[in-house]
Amino acid sequence: MLTKVKVNWKEDAVSHYMTELIDYAGLFPPAALPLKDAILNYHSYFQEEDSWMLGAFVIPASRLEELEPFRDLFNEQMPLRLSIILSKSDEFSTDLDAIQLFTETYQTAGMIEAIEVSPSFQLSSRIFEKLDQLISGYRIYSEIAGTNEQLQSSLNKIKRLNQDSSRPIGIKFRMGGISANLFPSAKKAAYVIHECKRLGFSLKFTAGLHHPIRQYRKEVETIMHGFVNVFTASIMAYCLSITEETIEAILLEDDPKNFIFTTNELSWRNLTVSSKEINKARNVFALSYGSCSFDEPREELGELVLFQKEAVR
């Protein structure tokens, strides 16, 4: 666990790096837990010392009504924080009804932090107007997928939408799944990170990031991206304006010894960002990632030798 690090690192690089990094997506494969098990897990994580790493609970809008029995687990001091995935565009009115029911049921014991939409969802100003009537202070992410040309087309479309909206749309990008074909190449991921930085989009990731460092995994018969690789590459892209090729090199790094945290800095090889820079990048650019496990990422990170001895007192 990283608790041993957190206790000694109050306002430092690893704290800023990991704060609310992991959105819990226990409902989704490969975990695919029943809702009761997933929501009880999420509630239990709030009681742990590592709760500072926990972000929102990810749930499809179509399943919001199933949360009603668990209302008493949460309160204003410890609300159920949600990232909601909308259904198809033609089911939007049904999703709105579900969101309204959730807000009426949970009131101050629940909050909707983000809305996520699939690549096929047709975003418009009308969508925002309807959502704004029910919730406030939320982020919205549009997932993008396909070839580089299709990705660029999606990014350009979202840029045009952002020019006419007071609520900017961020990008959601899938880093893996339950089979090898769902994992994008490091080159494609680097392209997305670089373009999102260039175009001024916030970015969140989902799927395939259970492990800190890039590695081959038998369960999917392919190399899985590491979340330390992905967020170090994204943070350095934002703070240092590194090239697409350097972003790709960070994503391809498989030696954990080349990632080093000190009290106030994070370094990869000859590149370094400060704790303050990490904090800024995490707040406005590289926001979070969805994972069906909250245990694996933090446990495996805590086992790695990424932390300078002088920082752990």
Coordinates of C-alpha atoms in Angstrom, one line a residue:
M1 CA 0.0 0.0 0.0
L2 CA 1.1 3.6 -0.5
T3 CA -0.1 4.6 3.0
K4 CA 3.5 4.4 4.2
V5 CA 4.4 7.0 1.6
K6 CA 1.5 9.2 2.2
V7 CA 2.1 9.5 5.9
N8 CA 5.5 11.0 5.3
W9 CA 4.8 13.0 2.1
K10 CA 2.3 15.7 2.8
E11 CA 2.4 18.1 -0.1
D12 CA 4.8 16.4 -2.4
A13 CA 5.1 14.8 -5.9
V14 CA 3.6 11.4 -5.2
S15 CA 0.7 12.9 -3.3
H16 CA -0.2 15.3 -6.2
Y17 CA 0.4 12.5 -8.7
M18 CA -2.0 10.0 -7.0
T19 CA -4.7 12.2 -5.4
E20 CA -8.1 11.0 -6.7
L21 CA -6.4 9.3 -9.7
I22 CA -8.5 6.2 -9.8
D23 CA -12.1 6.2 -10.7
Y24 CA -13.6 2.9 -9.5
A25 CA -15.2 1.0 -12.3
G26 CA -15.9 -2.3 -10.6
L27 CA -19.1 -2.8 -12.6
F28 CA -17.1 -3.2 -15.8
P29 CA -14.9 -6.1 -17.1
P30 CA -12.8 -7.9 -16.2
A31 CA -14.1 -7.5 -12.7
A32 CA -17.8 -7.1 -13.8
L33 CA -19.1 -7.2 -10.2
P34 CA -22.7 -7.1 -9.2
L35 CA -23.7 -3.6 -8.3
K36 CA -24.1 -4.4 -4.6
D37 CA -20.6 -5.8 -4.4
A38 CA -19.1 -2.8 -6.3
I39 CA -20.9 -0.2 -4.3
L40 CA -19.9 -1.9 -1.0
N41 CA -16.3 -2.0 -2.2
Y42 CA -16.4 1.7 -3.0
H43 CA -17.9 2.5 0.4
S44 CA -15.2 0.5 2.2
Y45 CA -12.4 2.2 0.3
F46 CA -13.6 5.5 1.9
Q47 CA -12.7 4.0 5.2
E48 CA -9.1 3.2 4.3
E49 CA -6.0 5.3 4.7
D50 CA -5.5 5.2 0.9
S51 CA -8.9 6.8 0.3
W52 CA -7.1 10.0 -1.0
M53 CA -6.4 8.1 -4.2
L54 CA -10.0 7.3 -4.9
G55 CA -12.1 9.2 -7.5
A56 CA -15.6 8.8 -8.6
F57 CA -17.7 5.6 -8.9
V58 CA -18.3 4.9 -12.6
I59 CA -21.9 3.7 -13.5
P60 CA -24.1 3.6 -16.7
A61 CA -27.1 6.0 -16.5
S62 CA -29.3 3.0 -17.1
R63 CA -28.3 1.5 -13.7
L64 CA -28.7 4.6 -11.6
E65 CA -32.1 3.5 -10.1
E66 CA -30.3 0.4 -8.6
L67 CA -28.4 2.8 -6.2
E68 CA -31.5 3.6 -4.2
P69 CA -31.1 0.8 -1.6
F70 CA -27.6 2.1 -0.7
R71 CA -28.6 5.7 0.1
D72 CA -27.9 5.3 3.8
L73 CA -24.3 4.3 3.3
F74 CA -23.5 7.9 2.2
N75 CA -24.0 11.4 3.6
E76 CA -23.0 15.0 3.0
Q77 CA -19.6 14.5 4.6
M78 CA -19.0 11.3 2.6
P79 CA -21.1 11.5 -0.6
L80 CA -21.4 9.0 -3.3
R81 CA -19.4 10.6 -6.1
L82 CA -20.5 9.5 -9.6
S83 CA -19.1 9.5 -13.1
I84 CA -22.1 8.6 -15.3
I85 CA -21.9 7.0 -18.7
L86 CA -24.8 8.1 -20.9
S87 CA -26.7 5.6 -23.1
K88 CA -27.3 6.2 -26.9
S89 CA -28.3 9.6 -28.0
D90 CA -31.9 8.5 -28.7
E91 CA -32.1 7.3 -25.0
F92 CA -31.0 10.7 -23.6
S93 CA -34.5 11.5 -22.1
T94 CA -34.5 8.2 -20.2
D95 CA -31.0 9.0 -18.9
L96 CA -32.2 12.4 -17.7
D97 CA -35.0 10.8 -15.8
A98 CA -32.6 8.5 -14.1
I99 CA -30.3 11.3 -13.2
Q100 CA -33.2 13.3 -11.8
L101 CA -34.3 10.3 -9.7
F102 CA -30.7 9.9 -8.3
T103 CA -30.4 13.6 -7.4
E104 CA -33.8 13.6 -5.7
T105 CA -33.1 10.3 -3.8
Y106 CA -29.5 11.1 -2.7
Q107 CA -29.7 14.9 -2.4
T108 CA -26.6 16.0 -0.5
A109 CA -25.5 12.4 0.0
G110 CA -24.6 12.1 -3.7
M111 CA -22.9 14.2 -6.4
I112 CA -22.4 13.8 -10.1
E113 CA -18.8 14.8 -10.9
A114 CA -18.7 13.8 -14.5
I115 CA -20.7 12.7 -17.5
E116 CA -19.1 10.4 -20.1
V117 CA -20.4 9.6 -23.6
S118 CA -19.5 7.0 -26.2
P119 CA -17.8 7.9 -29.6
S120 CA -21.2 7.6 -31.3
F121 CA -23.1 9.9 -29.0
Q122 CA -24.2 13.1 -30.7
L123 CA -23.3 16.0 -28.4
S124 CA -25.1 19.4 -28.7
S125 CA -25.8 22.5 -26.8
R126 CA -29.3 21.1 -26.0
I127 CA -27.6 18.2 -24.1
F128 CA -25.8 20.7 -21.9
E129 CA -28.9 22.8 -21.3
K130 CA -30.8 19.7 -20.1
L131 CA -28.0 18.5 -17.9
D132 CA -27.5 21.9 -16.4
Q133 CA -31.1 22.0 -15.2
L134 CA -30.4 18.9 -13.0
I135 CA -26.7 19.1 -12.0
S136 CA -23.9 21.6 -11.7
G137 CA -20.1 21.6 -11.5
Y138 CA -19.7 18.5 -13.6
R139 CA -17.1 17.7 -16.3
I140 CA -18.1 16.0 -19.5
Y141 CA -15.9 13.6 -21.5
S142 CA -16.4 12.3 -25.1
E143 CA -14.7 9.0 -25.8
I144 CA -12.7 8.9 -29.1
A145 CA -11.6 5.8 -31.0
G146 CA -10.5 4.7 -34.5
T147 CA -7.6 5.4 -36.8
N148 CA -5.5 8.5 -36.4
E149 CA -7.5 10.2 -39.1
Q150 CA -10.8 9.3 -37.3
L151 CA -9.3 10.4 -34.0
Q152 CA -8.3 13.8 -35.5
S153 CA -11.7 14.2 -37.0
S154 CA -13.3 13.6 -33.6
L155 CA -10.9 16.0 -31.9
N156 CA -11.6 18.7 -34.5
K157 CA -15.3 18.3 -34.0
I158 CA -15.0 18.6 -30.2
K159 CA -12.9 21.7 -30.7
R160 CA -15.6 23.3 -32.7
L161 CA -18.2 22.4 -30.1
N162 CA -16.0 23.9 -27.3
Q163 CA -15.8 27.2 -29.2
D164 CA -19.6 27.5 -28.9
S165 CA -20.0 26.2 -25.3
S166 CA -19.3 27.5 -21.9
R167 CA -18.8 23.9 -20.7
P168 CA -15.7 22.5 -22.4
I169 CA -15.7 18.9 -23.4
G170 CA -12.8 16.7 -22.4
I171 CA -11.5 13.6 -24.0
K172 CA -11.8 10.0 -22.8
F173 CA -9.4 7.5 -24.3
R174 CA -9.4 3.7 -23.9
M175 CA -6.1 2.1 -23.0
G176 CA -7.1 -1.6 -23.1
G177 CA -9.8 -4.1 -22.4
I178 CA -10.4 -7.8 -22.0
S179 CA -8.6 -8.9 -25.3
A180 CA -5.3 -7.9 -27.0
N181 CA -7.0 -6.1 -29.9
L182 CA -8.4 -3.5 -27.5
F183 CA -5.0 -2.2 -26.5
P184 CA -3.9 0.8 -28.5
S185 CA -0.2 1.0 -29.6
A186 CA 2.0 3.4 -27.7
K187 CA 2.3 5.4 -30.9
K188 CA -1.4 5.9 -31.1
A189 CA -1.7 6.8 -27.4
A190 CA 1.2 9.2 -27.7
Y191 CA -0.7 10.8 -30.7
V192 CA -3.8 11.3 -28.6
I193 CA -1.9 12.8 -25.6
H194 CA 0.1 15.1 -27.8
E195 CA -3.0 16.3 -29.7
C196 CA -5.0 16.9 -26.5
K197 CA -2.3 19.0 -25.2
R198 CA -2.0 21.0 -28.4
L199 CA -5.7 21.6 -28.7
G200 CA -6.2 22.4 -25.0
F201 CA -8.4 19.4 -24.0
S202 CA -8.5 17.8 -20.6
L203 CA -8.0 14.0 -20.8
K204 CA -9.0 11.0 -18.8
F205 CA -8.3 7.3 -19.5
T206 CA -10.1 4.1 -19.1
A207 CA -9.5 0.3 -19.1
G208 CA -6.2 -1.6 -19.2
L209 CA -4.3 0.4 -16.5
H210 CA -4.3 -2.0 -13.6
H211 CA -0.5 -2.1 -13.4
P212 CA 2.0 0.8 -12.8
I213 CA 4.6 -0.1 -15.4
R214 CA 4.2 -1.4 -19.0
Q215 CA 4.4 -5.2 -19.0
Y216 CA 3.3 -8.4 -20.8
R217 CA 0.3 -10.1 -19.2
K218 CA -0.7 -13.6 -19.9
E219 CA -4.4 -13.0 -19.1
V220 CA -4.8 -10.8 -22.2
E221 CA -1.8 -12.2 -24.2
T222 CA -0.4 -8.8 -24.9
I223 CA 1.6 -5.9 -23.4
M224 CA -0.5 -3.7 -21.1
H225 CA 0.2 0.0 -20.6
G226 CA 1.3 1.1 -17.2
F227 CA -0.6 4.0 -15.5
V228 CA 2.7 5.4 -14.3
N229 CA 3.9 5.5 -17.9
V230 CA 0.6 7.1 -19.1
F231 CA 0.4 9.8 -16.5
T232 CA 4.1 10.6 -16.4
A233 CA 3.9 11.0 -20.2
S234 CA 0.8 13.2 -20.0
I235 CA 2.1 15.3 -17.1
M236 CA 5.4 15.9 -19.0
A237 CA 3.5 16.6 -22.2
Y238 CA 1.5 19.3 -20.4
C239 CA 4.4 20.8 -18.4
L240 CA 7.4 20.4 -20.7
S241 CA 5.8 20.4 -24.2
I242 CA 7.7 17.3 -25.1
T243 CA 7.5 15.8 -28.6
E244 CA 5.1 13.1 -29.6
E245 CA 8.2 10.8 -30.0
T246 CA 9.3 11.5 -26.4
I247 CA 5.7 10.8 -25.2
E248 CA 5.8 7.5 -27.0
A249 CA 9.2 6.7 -25.4
I250 CA 7.8 7.2 -21.9
L251 CA 4.8 5.0 -22.7
L252 CA 7.2 2.3 -24.0
E253 CA 9.4 2.4 -20.8
D254 CA 9.4 -1.0 -19.1
D255 CA 12.1 -0.4 -16.4
P256 CA 10.5 1.1 -13.2
K257 CA 14.0 2.3 -12.1
N258 CA 13.7 5.0 -14.7
F259 CA 10.8 6.6 -12.9
I260 CA 11.9 8.4 -9.7
F261 CA 9.9 10.3 -7.1
T262 CA 11.7 12.6 -4.7
T263 CA 9.9 14.8 -2.2
N264 CA 9.3 17.6 -4.7
E265 CA 10.0 16.1 -8.1
L266 CA 9.2 13.3 -10.5
S267 CA 11.8 12.3 -13.0
W268 CA 11.9 10.0 -16.1
R269 CA 15.4 9.6 -17.4
N270 CA 16.7 13.2 -18.0
L271 CA 13.3 14.9 -17.7
T272 CA 11.9 16.3 -14.5
V273 CA 8.7 18.0 -13.3
S274 CA 8.1 19.6 -9.9
S275 CA 5.4 18.8 -7.4
K276 CA 3.7 22.1 -8.3
E277 CA 3.8 21.2 -12.0
I278 CA 2.3 17.7 -11.3
N279 CA -0.5 19.3 -9.3
K280 CA -1.4 21.7 -12.1
A281 CA -1.3 19.0 -14.8
R282 CA -3.4 16.7 -12.8
N283 CA -6.0 19.4 -12.1
V284 CA -6.4 20.6 -15.7
F285 CA -5.1 18.1 -18.1
A286 CA -4.4 14.5 -17.0
L287 CA -7.4 14.1 -14.7
S288 CA -8.0 10.4 -13.8
Y289 CA -8.5 6.9 -15.1
G290 CA -11.2 4.3 -14.7
S291 CA -10.2 0.9 -13.3
C292 CA -12.3 -2.1 -12.2
S293 CA -9.7 -2.6 -9.4
F294 CA -8.7 -0.1 -6.8
D295 CA -6.5 -2.6 -5.0
E296 CA -4.1 -3.7 -7.8
P297 CA -2.8 -0.3 -8.9
R298 CA -2.0 1.0 -5.4
E299 CA -0.6 -2.3 -4.1
E300 CA 1.7 -2.8 -7.1
L301 CA 2.9 0.8 -7.0
G302 CA 3.7 0.5 -3.3
E303 CA 5.9 -2.5 -4.1
L304 CA 8.0 -0.6 -6.7
V305 CA 11.3 1.1 -5.9
L306 CA 10.2 4.5 -7.2
F307 CA 10.8 6.6 -4.1
Q308 CA 14.1 8.2 -3.1
K309 CA 15.1 7.1 0.4
E310 CA 15.6 10.6 1.6
A311 CA 11.9 11.3 1.0
V312 CA 10.7 8.5 3.3
R313 CA 11.6 9.6 6.8

